[in-house]
Structures are given as structure tokens and as C-alpha cells.
């Protein structure tokens, strides 16, 4: 029993932001958001971060947790997102029990606020069983904190601590800067209205070597320095500033809330922001308690929920755009709808930092926030601001744009949360390869992605995606593997461990768990036929398929998560193109789907351009169309290469006499070459240009 307690540990797979920051030890290449507060779990052990979403076969429910606690005669209070239980890792105080151990209602993960001991639901069960068997009143916190570090882990931790201490000791407080220097730094970060007193209150410093603001993270029972965050700024034009963030240690070790250490025990209201500068603005302008999420609008780690339990009212003001608005609605479900209110973005309600700079009344904006919980029936008066917001922010409402597929942006306008996309194509046409690049494109832009690959195993899928990420065959360049693998590891990408036929309930439970833990925005299921293998064979297979599709449709809507579902088509003649009616099963799939994509392939043609992507349904604005795809085997990609890249190399290799390198005098020569090429290849059909039509 004690061996199980000592060897079991729980870690959260690394969740990272967009890969524009390479994972090097240079702080400017890291990506995360640290905090000053003692708000992250402090472990004396460390496991390798994983990107595999490995979930329990039978997820725990709050009913199961309550029933078990009652069976052990353990009292508890029902909180917003956690159950409050008396701590079992310290002796009970003479004044009574302290309900300082928090158990997550969804996952069963627990955290003791007094000792910073945390673990899984199974860990807590084992501890209670030991206490009951040995008639103990409490256990030593070292039972779960005593997992030994390997030599490599210890060396890495010591290197990080030296780096943290070096940055912190080299940074200077704003009070130690000259008045001109302080004003110049504030102007650089557009925080001229933030006073030195506020910066000192939150412990913000300036690091001169990289011209960065330094936000410290103090954590643990001793409130020691656990990490730092460097925030640098650069001009983005039109009086806009873009920020680059770097953290030490890296993001997988961060779970903190900036500003929590300044919150009093009696504070019942808090403003949750998407960044440290916004928290400084809210605190200074309103005097309200304010904390910043460690990863802004991209994720709310469940490990932070116990630290927000004391607040009876939580106002979410994550930013001034539609993405932060959508994140606010999702996070409010984790926090508890009945205590949350949301600041709706708009022209008069930008992010807190901009609102302070523009001289707006932040207290009035917060008071005008709307409750997250609403009735089942609403009037247009309640929808009016939402409608106006969509009209003003058309580009943001359209969703995340693809960087590799501009033609897909032209038709679908973007990738949106809460939608169901059905994707089909002939057997062997490259459905998995194509959709993996589409998902990778979005993941590289910070869309948290969960892959459920039931046809091919995760190792092979990861190999395909890594090749598409590096745009080259790494088996031919093994010396570059670590370089690309380090950057690929930083993507917010997770894989289900399922393979082969699976029950739909197990898959949906895993998806729901992933959305809660890692704020997944995009789930890819490859493919529907494997969902049907474990269902009741006595029921009509089309009825089973309709049930599964309806379940995915409900999940996408309720979880505000985009689901891409790959479905094999019916058997068609090789010379016939697929249509919406070619999707296997009844019409339920195309009816429930928001988008229907078909990978067309001319099997009897071997020339380039034999594949095309056709959008036959687009519920967002009705645009449909088709555009050609060229498969590049060297990188396993379907996205178009850089235009003119190879052509310029050819011209440069054999310049003609009297020909301008820029092509100014070479136009007649180029026309002759084009005509000669056309004459040599009369049998190859010309590639059809992208076409577009309006859906009925």
C-alpha cells in the first residue's frame, strides 16, 4: 500500500502556446505566462511531460466522490467547482477542522492548501484507506511529496533556479530607475498611467539586457522565488504594440495566478484578466482584487480552480476581442455559471489596459458585466449586443484562418468553435494525411487540438505531422530531428490512446475530459466506422450511425468545441465524383454537419491536379466551391508551395543573353518557352482554377 502511495504521481501534460517561440534556453524563445502568487502546485518530483491524453477508462463523477466520502464519514462542503474537505495532512487545530483540502468535482484531483500536497482521486482514496486501517488522525505530507528526483531532473531544476536567480538579481525596480528611464519604459509598454506604486506592489521589475518587464512567481509554503516571466514589447504599427513572452522554467511547469498573493482571505469578489498588465490596470483603477490567468484566453488549468473557490463573484474580463469573449463563456462553466459575470467586448469595452489608457471608467465597465447564467428564453434586447458584436467583428467571428490553405479561407472563412465538420473521400486518397495538415495548420496558431486516430497508431500519425511541420523527410536528415522535435513538442497537441474499434461512450467521456483539462478547441475523429464496431449489432447500423453523429453534434455545441469527423463514402465507380449523398449511411451526417468537405480524386488520371477539395456545405455563410490540391510527397503536404520559387531558380540557372534578371526584357522568351511546354504536353489537362458558387 505504501509503495503505491510513494510511486504514484500525477502530472498534467504540457500545454503550450503557438510554436513561434522555439524551445531553447534563451528566455526570449520560451512561451508561457507566470504569476507572482503562490497559486501553483509545488511538487518535489517531476515527470516527463506528455502530449498523450491518457484518461481513466471509467471517469469519476461528483456523485461517486460524495458517496465515497460519506462512506468514510468524511465531512465536506459543496463548493463551486470543488468539494471542500478537512485536510488529512496536518493535525486538526484546537479551534476545529480546516476545510483546506479541495477535490475537483470533475476529475477528483485534490490539493491541500496548507501543505501544497496534490494528487489524483486514487491517491486520496489510498490515503484515507491507510488512515482508517492504521487508525491515524492525519498523514505526513511527505507521503506524496517524497518522490525522488533523477540526477537529470535535479540538474535541470538547479540550472533553472540559477537562471531564475540570475535574471531576478540583474533586474531593477522602477523606483531605482531615473524618472526619464521609467517614463521611457512605460511608454514602450503603453503603461504610462500605471504608477510606480502599483508596479512595486506587484513586484514588477525591469530587465535591461533584453529591455523586458519581469514578473516574479513566488510560491510554496516558504513563498520563495519559483520562476520569472519576461515581457518584451515591439511596435506593430498604427500605435499598436505586440508583446513577446518568455518564462523560466518552461510552460509545462507553470500553473499560477498573478496577483493572488495580494488577495485577502475576506475578499469575495475578483476580476479575472487575460494578462499581467491588465491586472495592474484593474487593481489601480478600481481597487478590486484582480488576478491574471497564466495562459490568458487559451486555457484555464483545473489545477487553479481551488485558488478561486473563496470568491463568490468572479468577473471575467479576458480581453477586448471575440476570442476572449468565447473563452470567457467556456471558462465560466468550469468556475460555476451562477457566480460568474462576463465583460462583453466592444468599442467602449476594450481590454483593461487599453481602457485605462483611454481614460475609461473601469469600475463602470465591470458593474455593467452580464451574468454568465441565463434563462432558456431570451428576447432580442438580450441578444442585441451579441448581434452588434458579430457585425463589428466579422473577421474574428469567422474564426481562425488557415495559413497554408488560403482557398479554404476563401470558402469557409475560418475555423469556428462549436461546429461539426464531416470530411469524406475515396479510400486511399489521403484523407488522414490531408486532415492532419489542416489540423496542424490550426494547431500551429494556438488552437488546442485532440486527435482520435483509430485507423493508424499515434506514432505513425505523429511522424506524418512532424514531416508536415518540418516540410521535409527527417529520415534523410536525422541530424535535424531534435531541432524540429523540440519545436513540435511545444504545440498544444494531444492524442487519445485509443486504437481500433471503440465504444462511443468511452470516446465521448475522453473528449469531455480533455476539454475540461486542456481546453481543447478542435477534436479530430478518424473515423466514424470504428465508432460503430462496438455498438449493439442487433440494432440497424444506420440507426447506430445516426445516434453517434447526434452525440458528436451535441458535444460540439455544448462544449463549444469544433469536431472534425472523417466518414468513409459509399462504394462508387472510379470515374464518378463523390457527392454529399455519397457519404456512408443516412442523410443524418450531412444534415447535422455545419460543413461538408469532400476530397475528390480522379483515379484514372495520374497527372498533377488529380485531387481537389470540394466544400458542398457551409452553414456559416453558404459559400461552397472546389479548388485543386497537389500532393508533395517529400513533405506529405497538400498545401500550395511558395509561388515562383522553383521558376526563379530555373531562370537564374540559365540566363539568356540580353535578358533582364527581373524579367523585364524576358517576356517574349518566356512566352516561347510556355508555348513549347504546351506543345510537348498536349495530353495533360490544365489545372482547373479555384471555383466558387453560392449555396442554395
XYZ file of C-alpha atoms in Angstrom:
696
model
C 0.000 0.000 0.000
C 2.716 2.465 0.963
C 4.675 1.548 -2.148
C 1.671 2.580 -4.219
C 1.478 5.867 -2.355
C 5.140 6.619 -2.875
C 5.310 5.634 -6.527
C 2.075 7.137 -7.768
C 2.225 10.687 -9.020
C 0.133 12.800 -11.300
C 1.239 15.378 -13.781
C -0.550 17.472 -16.342
C 0.621 17.040 -19.935
C 2.382 20.127 -21.193
C 0.066 22.735 -22.668
C 1.811 25.257 -24.773
C 1.090 28.172 -26.969
C 1.834 28.827 -30.626
C 5.206 27.460 -31.818
C 6.612 30.792 -32.899
C 8.872 30.517 -29.873
C 11.416 27.728 -30.172
C 12.120 25.727 -27.042
C 15.658 26.917 -26.366
C 17.122 28.053 -23.097
C 17.282 31.603 -24.400
C 14.409 33.197 -22.438
C 13.188 35.059 -25.494
C 12.365 31.734 -27.147
C 10.027 30.392 -24.452
C 6.284 30.851 -24.218
C 4.209 30.974 -21.031
C 2.660 33.331 -18.537
C 3.963 33.248 -14.948
C 2.486 34.750 -11.798
C 3.586 36.267 -8.544
C 1.125 34.421 -6.385
C 1.623 31.152 -4.590
C -1.005 29.519 -6.685
C 0.553 26.567 -8.452
C 1.092 23.095 -7.030
C 4.602 22.699 -5.641
C 5.941 19.224 -6.263
C 9.166 17.648 -5.128
C 9.073 15.351 -8.133
C 8.788 15.750 -11.850
C 7.695 13.524 -14.677
C 8.343 13.922 -18.368
C 5.596 15.985 -19.923
C 3.399 14.013 -22.268
C 1.180 15.043 -25.116
C -0.899 11.890 -24.975
C -4.315 12.414 -23.475
C -4.377 9.324 -21.260
C -7.625 9.274 -19.313
C -9.199 6.755 -16.939
C -11.428 4.148 -18.507
C -14.235 4.992 -16.094
C -14.163 8.737 -15.348
C -15.073 9.669 -11.798
C -18.276 11.612 -11.148
C -19.128 14.014 -8.343
C -21.758 11.536 -7.156
C -19.104 8.828 -6.813
C -16.855 11.200 -4.870
C -19.612 12.235 -2.464
C -20.732 8.658 -1.870
C -17.176 7.557 -1.077
C -16.565 10.446 1.328
C -19.833 9.687 3.128
C -18.875 6.009 3.407
C -15.638 7.067 5.130
C -17.525 9.559 7.328
C -15.517 12.450 5.884
C -17.414 15.760 6.092
C -17.367 18.049 3.061
C -18.762 21.327 1.795
C -20.118 21.639 -1.724
C -18.220 24.456 -3.461
C -18.465 25.964 -6.931
C -16.032 23.663 -8.740
C -14.548 21.685 -5.835
C -15.626 19.826 -2.729
C -14.058 21.261 0.446
C -12.727 18.537 2.766
C -10.824 18.770 6.085
C -7.115 18.366 5.406
C -5.633 14.986 6.284
C -2.017 16.145 6.059
C -1.887 18.277 9.205
C -3.096 17.732 12.750
C -6.508 19.283 13.418
C -6.308 22.723 15.011
C -7.772 23.133 18.518
C -10.369 25.540 17.150
C -11.842 22.965 14.797
C -11.288 21.388 11.395
C -9.948 23.417 8.472
C -11.664 22.578 5.196
C -8.494 23.329 3.248
C -8.341 20.247 1.033
C -10.099 20.771 -2.307
C -11.329 17.916 -4.503
C -12.148 18.724 -8.123
C -15.730 17.687 -8.873
C -14.914 16.647 -12.433
C -11.557 14.872 -12.165
C -11.205 14.010 -8.475
C -7.791 15.718 -8.361
C -7.120 17.146 -4.897
C -4.973 19.926 -3.478
C -4.205 20.706 0.160
C -3.803 24.469 0.516
C -1.925 24.159 3.813
C 0.839 21.836 2.610
C 0.612 22.159 -1.207
C 0.196 18.371 -1.427
C -1.725 17.319 -4.513
C -2.613 14.077 -6.211
C -5.222 12.053 -8.021
C -8.515 10.751 -6.671
C -6.911 7.309 -6.320
C -4.153 8.880 -4.200
C -6.714 10.401 -1.858
C -8.593 7.114 -1.595
C -5.375 5.286 -0.687
C -4.551 7.869 1.965
C -7.998 7.569 3.550
C -7.780 3.771 3.485
C -4.394 3.866 5.244
C -5.676 6.301 7.860
C -8.664 4.093 8.572
C -6.665 0.860 8.653
C -3.922 2.207 10.903
C -6.294 4.428 12.928
C -4.355 7.585 12.179
C -5.716 11.116 12.555
C -3.503 12.546 9.797
C -0.680 11.632 7.419
C 2.667 13.246 6.788
C 2.653 15.376 3.620
C 5.909 13.691 2.612
C 3.904 10.594 1.710
C 3.068 12.171 -1.639
C 5.790 14.812 -1.856
C 8.685 12.466 -1.331
C 9.042 11.061 -4.829
C 12.811 11.135 -5.553
C 14.202 13.098 -8.487
C 16.536 11.547 -11.008
C 20.003 13.045 -11.426
C 18.978 14.554 -14.763
C 15.846 16.145 -13.290
C 17.795 17.529 -10.362
C 20.434 19.047 -12.664
C 17.739 20.646 -14.824
C 15.962 22.084 -11.778
C 19.218 23.519 -10.424
C 20.026 25.092 -13.811
C 16.601 26.675 -13.930
C 16.930 28.030 -10.390
C 20.314 29.573 -11.239
C 18.822 31.139 -14.357
C 15.846 32.470 -12.391
C 18.047 33.933 -9.680
C 20.351 35.454 -12.284
C 17.519 37.242 -14.086
C 15.898 38.402 -10.849
C 19.093 39.728 -9.294
C 20.011 41.553 -12.523
C 16.620 43.252 -12.836
C 15.914 46.592 -11.175
C 12.845 48.051 -9.506
C 11.181 51.023 -11.169
C 11.964 53.119 -8.128
C 15.672 52.594 -8.870
C 15.343 53.902 -12.425
C 15.700 57.558 -13.218
C 12.488 59.394 -13.947
C 13.330 59.612 -17.649
C 14.180 55.906 -17.838
C 10.957 54.916 -16.059
C 8.832 57.069 -18.390
C 10.598 55.657 -21.454
C 9.967 52.073 -20.337
C 6.318 52.808 -19.585
C 5.871 54.443 -22.965
C 7.424 51.389 -24.618
C 4.855 49.085 -22.969
C 1.985 51.619 -23.182
C 1.553 51.662 -19.398
C 2.221 55.352 -18.787
C -0.802 55.505 -16.477
C 0.444 52.665 -14.259
C 2.104 54.216 -11.215
C 5.390 53.128 -9.696
C 3.492 52.324 -6.511
C 1.341 49.758 -8.361
C 4.398 48.214 -10.008
C 6.121 47.970 -6.627
C 3.011 46.494 -5.039
C 3.005 43.637 -7.566
C 6.806 43.282 -7.540
C 7.304 44.164 -11.218
C 10.892 44.914 -12.277
C 12.791 45.874 -15.438
C 15.480 43.687 -17.067
C 17.798 45.982 -19.028
C 19.732 43.398 -21.143
C 16.555 42.407 -23.044
C 14.524 45.555 -22.256
C 11.814 43.403 -20.667
C 9.409 43.667 -17.769
C 9.976 40.973 -15.157
C 7.023 39.399 -13.329
C 8.136 37.158 -10.437
C 6.451 33.967 -9.316
C 6.642 33.414 -5.581
C 5.258 30.054 -4.495
C 5.346 27.246 -1.995
C 4.893 27.320 1.780
C 8.015 29.476 2.102
C 6.925 31.912 -0.652
C 10.285 31.503 -2.372
C 11.036 32.612 -5.923
C 9.893 29.788 -8.232
C 10.109 31.457 -11.626
C 10.079 34.636 -13.659
C 8.399 35.885 -16.779
C 9.967 38.308 -19.221
C 7.656 40.502 -21.292
C 9.176 42.425 -24.185
C 7.379 44.844 -26.482
C 7.813 45.923 -30.070
C 5.914 48.283 -32.308
C 3.302 46.710 -34.584
C 2.401 49.935 -36.411
C -0.583 52.243 -36.025
C 0.265 52.890 -32.381
C -0.113 49.182 -31.652
C 2.297 47.132 -29.577
C 2.904 43.388 -29.830
C 4.244 41.503 -26.842
C 6.654 38.569 -26.689
C 6.627 36.434 -23.572
C 9.276 34.127 -22.137
C 9.215 32.121 -18.916
C 11.713 30.254 -16.794
C 11.019 27.424 -16.170
C 9.084 26.468 -19.288
C 5.316 26.492 -19.599
C 4.716 22.876 -18.570
C 5.952 23.788 -15.061
C 3.682 26.819 -14.705
C 0.275 26.935 -13.036
C -0.009 30.302 -11.349
C -2.290 33.264 -10.867
C -0.551 36.631 -10.953
C -1.786 38.858 -8.135
C -3.276 36.172 -5.893
C -0.784 36.851 -3.076
C -2.304 40.334 -2.699
C -5.837 38.971 -2.261
C -7.129 38.925 1.306
C -8.901 35.979 2.890
C -12.087 38.020 3.242
C -12.213 39.170 -0.390
C -15.259 37.670 -2.062
C -15.093 39.422 -5.463
C -12.334 39.093 -8.040
C -11.698 40.219 -11.613
C -10.079 37.571 -13.794
C -7.958 39.036 -16.612
C -6.000 37.625 -19.525
C -2.660 39.267 -18.731
C -0.494 40.779 -16.047
C -0.690 44.322 -17.437
C -4.493 44.093 -17.406
C -4.410 43.016 -13.761
C -2.237 46.025 -12.897
C -4.755 48.300 -14.653
C -7.811 46.842 -12.886
C -6.164 46.922 -9.471
C -5.028 50.529 -9.813
C -8.234 51.892 -11.376
C -10.806 50.092 -9.229
C -9.049 48.830 -6.103
C -10.726 45.447 -6.677
C -8.930 42.157 -6.236
C -7.643 41.053 -9.625
C -5.620 38.083 -10.868
C -4.288 37.131 -14.295
C -4.691 33.689 -15.851
C -1.345 32.029 -16.621
C -2.192 31.433 -20.292
C -4.675 34.167 -20.987
C -7.695 33.235 -23.041
C -6.151 29.983 -24.296
C -6.550 27.823 -21.195
C -7.802 27.670 -17.608
C -5.944 24.745 -15.985
C -8.135 22.862 -13.478
C -5.220 22.959 -11.021
C -6.003 26.654 -10.466
C -9.665 26.182 -9.554
C -9.063 25.585 -5.799
C -7.447 29.024 -5.525
C -10.607 30.655 -6.908
C -13.038 28.856 -4.601
C -13.099 31.632 -1.990
C -14.696 34.114 -4.409
C -18.494 34.341 -4.544
C -18.432 36.611 -7.586
C -15.965 36.250 -10.463
C -15.893 38.806 -13.276
C -14.147 37.569 -16.404
C -12.511 40.344 -18.442
C -10.055 38.425 -20.584
C -9.641 40.975 -23.367
C -11.408 43.097 -25.931
C -11.879 40.696 -28.853
C -14.288 37.917 -29.769
C -11.789 35.176 -28.967
C -11.538 36.317 -25.354
C -15.334 36.573 -25.222
C -15.717 32.952 -26.332
C -13.067 31.881 -23.808
C -14.921 33.744 -21.039
C -18.088 31.765 -21.723
C -16.174 28.480 -21.678
C -14.210 29.260 -18.507
C -17.382 30.323 -16.685
C -18.632 26.730 -16.953
C -15.566 25.490 -15.080
C -15.828 28.196 -12.455
C -19.582 27.812 -11.931
C -22.094 29.778 -14.001
C -24.062 31.121 -11.076
C -21.153 33.162 -9.666
C -19.637 34.398 -12.953
C -20.271 37.558 -14.926
C -18.697 38.463 -18.266
C -17.469 41.754 -19.693
C -18.704 41.805 -23.273
C -16.050 43.189 -25.672
C -16.908 46.200 -27.771
C -15.831 49.652 -28.893
C -16.404 51.068 -25.422
C -15.178 47.963 -23.608
C -11.615 47.143 -24.764
C -9.156 45.171 -22.658
C -8.428 46.693 -19.213
C -5.034 48.087 -20.225
C -6.459 49.928 -23.223
C -9.466 51.094 -21.217
C -7.172 52.685 -18.612
C -5.030 54.308 -21.305
C -8.169 55.753 -22.961
C -9.408 57.181 -19.681
C -12.493 54.967 -19.453
C -14.230 54.171 -16.184
C -13.178 50.586 -15.423
C -15.463 50.321 -12.388
C -18.488 51.173 -14.531
C -17.473 48.604 -17.178
C -17.157 45.875 -14.535
C -20.519 46.784 -12.987
C -22.128 46.531 -16.431
C -20.918 42.933 -16.903
C -23.622 40.400 -17.722
C -24.302 37.188 -15.762
C -22.981 34.003 -17.353
C -26.081 32.015 -16.392
C -29.179 32.866 -18.396
C -32.722 31.615 -18.811
C -33.855 29.276 -21.559
C -35.811 32.051 -23.277
C -34.294 35.392 -24.226
C -35.532 38.452 -26.067
C -33.790 40.405 -28.801
C -32.946 43.046 -26.199
C -30.641 40.497 -24.577
C -29.224 39.433 -27.945
C -28.827 42.922 -29.350
C -25.250 43.475 -28.192
C -24.238 39.992 -29.378
C -25.639 40.675 -32.852
C -23.873 44.040 -32.989
C -20.637 42.408 -31.822
C -20.751 39.919 -34.689
C -21.421 42.687 -37.199
C -18.495 44.758 -35.939
C -16.058 41.857 -35.608
C -16.800 39.927 -38.790
C -13.238 38.637 -39.214
C -12.997 37.376 -35.639
C -16.455 35.803 -35.787
C -15.391 33.930 -38.940
C -12.838 32.058 -36.832
C -9.139 31.185 -37.061
C -7.700 31.481 -40.564
C -5.612 28.749 -42.150
C -2.083 29.830 -43.024
C -1.463 27.012 -45.517
C -4.854 26.877 -47.242
C -5.953 30.329 -48.475
C -8.611 28.763 -50.724
C -10.188 27.155 -47.673
C -10.325 30.591 -46.023
C -11.976 31.991 -49.128
C -14.839 29.480 -48.946
C -15.256 28.583 -45.249
C -13.950 31.977 -43.988
C -12.284 30.299 -40.976
C -12.331 27.584 -38.329
C -15.028 28.200 -35.705
C -15.754 26.662 -32.321
C -18.929 24.678 -31.762
C -19.200 23.392 -35.326
C -19.273 19.862 -36.751
C -17.324 19.196 -39.943
C -17.872 15.980 -41.898
C -14.972 15.009 -44.159
C -15.003 12.188 -46.685
C -13.029 10.937 -49.662
C -12.201 7.755 -51.601
C -10.229 5.004 -49.915
C -6.504 5.637 -50.280
C -6.939 9.222 -51.462
C -5.082 10.674 -48.461
C -7.898 11.706 -46.112
C -5.854 11.260 -42.930
C -2.790 12.932 -44.431
C -4.794 15.925 -45.623
C -6.811 16.437 -42.445
C -3.646 16.087 -40.335
C -2.114 19.030 -42.202
C -5.313 21.057 -41.841
C -5.363 20.369 -38.090
C -1.612 21.025 -37.798
C -2.058 24.404 -39.501
C -4.585 25.427 -36.849
C -2.567 23.914 -34.005
C 0.460 26.000 -35.027
C -1.740 29.060 -34.480
C -2.605 28.070 -30.920
C -5.784 26.006 -31.460
C -5.669 23.302 -28.767
C -6.133 20.051 -30.679
C -7.054 16.488 -29.666
C -6.536 13.667 -32.166
C -8.513 10.440 -32.035
C -6.854 8.185 -34.593
C -8.391 4.728 -34.668
C -7.035 3.578 -38.029
C -3.330 4.322 -37.620
C -1.394 4.378 -34.371
C -0.214 7.574 -32.720
C 3.464 7.021 -33.546
C 2.785 6.870 -37.264
C 0.391 9.824 -37.108
C 2.916 11.900 -35.166
C 5.558 11.007 -37.751
C 3.302 12.267 -40.558
C 2.548 15.510 -38.736
C 6.207 16.069 -37.832
C 7.147 15.656 -41.511
C 4.451 18.173 -42.464
C 5.670 20.503 -39.724
C 9.310 20.362 -40.866
C 8.360 20.314 -44.579
C 10.969 17.647 -45.227
C 11.700 13.959 -44.765
C 13.570 13.756 -41.490
C 14.692 10.171 -42.120
C 17.022 11.717 -44.690
C 18.112 14.461 -42.256
C 18.352 12.752 -38.877
C 20.761 15.363 -37.572
C 17.851 17.850 -37.662
C 15.407 15.612 -35.792
C 15.973 17.052 -32.314
C 15.665 20.614 -33.605
C 12.269 20.008 -35.221
C 11.060 17.641 -32.490
C 11.745 20.284 -29.819
C 9.588 22.814 -31.659
C 6.888 20.245 -32.490
C 6.694 19.311 -28.806
C 5.682 22.896 -27.985
C 2.426 22.609 -29.955
C -0.858 22.344 -27.976
C -1.413 18.898 -29.481
C -2.745 15.786 -27.721
C -3.549 12.241 -28.819
C -6.091 9.769 -27.475
C -4.573 6.392 -26.657
C -7.423 4.510 -28.324
C -6.687 2.331 -31.364
C -9.069 0.119 -33.262
C -12.791 -0.172 -32.621
C -14.064 1.789 -29.610
C -17.317 2.365 -27.793
C -18.816 5.802 -28.429
C -19.378 6.452 -24.716
C -15.699 5.920 -23.881
C -14.652 8.250 -26.680
C -17.097 10.981 -25.645
C -16.034 10.719 -21.999
C -12.406 11.123 -23.067
C -13.239 14.118 -25.245
C -15.186 15.786 -22.429
C -12.322 15.153 -20.039
C -9.835 16.692 -22.480
C -11.978 19.792 -22.957
C -12.088 20.272 -19.190
C -8.397 19.617 -18.536
C -6.721 21.202 -21.560
C -9.404 23.485 -23.042
C -9.426 21.593 -26.324
C -10.851 23.644 -29.201
C -10.599 21.075 -32.007
C -11.213 17.311 -31.922
C -10.435 15.112 -34.933
C -12.079 11.683 -35.109
C -10.673 9.257 -37.671
C -13.120 7.682 -38.313
C -16.850 7.091 -37.763
C -16.870 3.438 -38.862
C -14.692 2.484 -35.900
C -17.262 4.029 -33.560
C -19.861 1.610 -34.882
C -17.852 -1.532 -34.300
C -18.625 -1.779 -30.574
C -22.286 -0.903 -30.697
C -25.218 -3.308 -30.393
C -25.195 -5.435 -33.531
C -28.904 -6.225 -33.189
C -29.761 -2.596 -33.973
C -29.897 -1.271 -37.505
C -26.451 0.068 -38.440
C -27.884 3.269 -39.895
C -29.727 3.956 -36.643
C -26.464 3.408 -34.759
C -24.661 5.824 -37.068
C -27.388 8.438 -36.602
C -27.056 8.077 -32.817
C -23.279 8.564 -32.947
C -23.487 11.600 -35.226
C -26.130 13.177 -32.989
C -23.845 12.605 -29.979
C -20.930 14.363 -31.688
C -23.234 17.197 -32.749
C -24.407 17.678 -29.159
C -20.850 17.537 -27.842
C -19.629 20.185 -30.295
C -22.459 22.555 -29.373
C -22.409 22.071 -25.601
C -18.602 22.109 -25.296
C -18.045 24.947 -27.788
C -15.505 22.695 -29.480
C -15.057 22.075 -33.210
C -15.358 18.381 -34.118
C -13.977 17.096 -37.423
C -15.440 13.689 -38.228
C -13.993 11.541 -41.008
C -16.513 9.208 -42.649
C -15.815 6.701 -45.416
C -18.022 7.094 -48.500
C -20.205 4.550 -50.207
C -18.632 2.496 -52.959
C -18.751 4.492 -56.190
C -17.498 3.914 -59.712
C -13.904 5.058 -60.249
C -14.932 7.556 -62.935
C -17.629 9.204 -60.815
C -17.078 12.106 -58.449
C -18.314 11.884 -54.885
C -21.279 13.968 -53.763
C -22.867 14.771 -50.420
C -25.168 11.797 -50.937
C -22.078 9.579 -51.266
C -21.394 9.797 -47.516
C -21.948 6.400 -45.943
C -25.223 5.977 -44.067
C -28.365 8.056 -43.998
C -28.727 11.778 -44.588
C -28.197 12.436 -40.853
C -24.478 13.174 -41.297
C -24.927 15.927 -43.872
C -27.959 17.356 -42.044
C -26.228 17.667 -38.675
C -22.920 18.919 -40.094
C -22.111 22.604 -40.340
C -19.507 21.906 -43.023
C -19.185 19.050 -45.505
C -15.786 18.589 -47.184
C -15.079 16.035 -49.918
C -11.622 15.060 -51.121
C -12.176 14.358 -54.806
C -9.773 12.084 -56.675
C -9.632 11.162 -60.348
C -8.345 7.619 -60.050
C -7.913 7.156 -63.800
C -5.664 10.222 -64.064
C -2.012 10.239 -62.991
C -1.000 13.820 -63.787
C -0.774 16.601 -61.181
C -4.114 18.097 -60.228
C -5.980 14.826 -59.961
C -7.052 15.699 -56.400
C -9.330 18.550 -55.346
C -11.139 19.633 -52.197
C -14.819 20.374 -52.583
C -16.897 22.199 -49.969
C -20.510 21.148 -50.508
C -21.983 22.667 -47.341
C -21.109 25.782 -45.367
C -23.694 26.742 -42.787
C -21.801 29.893 -41.752
C -22.470 31.923 -44.896
C -23.481 29.435 -47.579
C -20.406 29.744 -49.821
C -19.390 26.455 -51.458
C -16.801 25.637 -54.085
C -13.883 23.485 -55.162
C -10.146 24.045 -55.552
C -7.290 21.783 -56.716
C -4.779 20.092 -54.433
C -1.255 18.983 -55.282
C 0.367 16.360 -53.076
C 4.057 16.875 -52.348
C 5.436 13.512 -51.298
C 8.708 14.886 -49.914
C 6.821 16.747 -47.168
C 3.490 14.829 -47.189
C 1.660 18.120 -47.705
C -1.275 19.258 -49.823
C -0.785 22.970 -49.202
C 0.431 25.017 -52.180
C 4.200 25.735 -52.290
C 5.658 29.216 -52.475
C 4.721 30.599 -55.885
C 7.543 31.200 -58.316
C 10.213 29.716 -56.082
C 11.396 26.983 -58.472
C 10.720 29.067 -61.581
C 13.082 31.814 -60.419
C 15.782 29.254 -59.794
C 15.424 27.906 -63.336
C 15.695 31.338 -64.902
C 18.716 32.170 -62.769
C 20.412 28.914 -63.723
C 20.321 29.593 -67.487
C 20.094 33.312 -68.167
C 19.581 34.218 -71.798
C 21.741 36.795 -73.496
C 20.268 40.261 -73.147
C 17.655 39.033 -70.700
C 16.810 41.071 -67.613
C 17.093 39.077 -64.361
C 13.853 40.636 -63.141
C 12.053 39.521 -66.285
C 11.611 42.989 -67.788
C 13.042 42.049 -71.233
C 12.420 38.339 -70.960
C 8.694 38.342 -71.566
C 8.889 37.230 -75.260
C 11.357 34.488 -74.328
C 9.085 33.242 -71.526
C 6.100 33.139 -73.868
C 8.077 30.962 -76.312
C 9.068 28.598 -73.514
C 5.441 28.351 -72.379
C 4.253 27.522 -75.892
C 6.973 24.893 -76.290
C 5.975 23.269 -72.997
C 2.324 23.272 -74.012
C 3.191 21.607 -77.318
C 5.216 18.905 -75.557
C 2.391 18.011 -73.154
C -0.870 18.076 -75.107
C -2.372 15.123 -73.248
C -2.186 16.664 -69.769
C -5.274 18.644 -68.833
C -4.737 22.094 -67.426
C -5.312 22.522 -63.710
C -8.714 23.942 -63.006
C -8.581 27.252 -61.188
C -10.465 27.521 -57.888
C -14.163 27.986 -58.444
C -16.783 29.196 -56.052
C -20.520 29.232 -56.027
C -23.231 30.263 -53.638
C -25.141 27.529 -51.866
C -28.867 27.442 -52.015
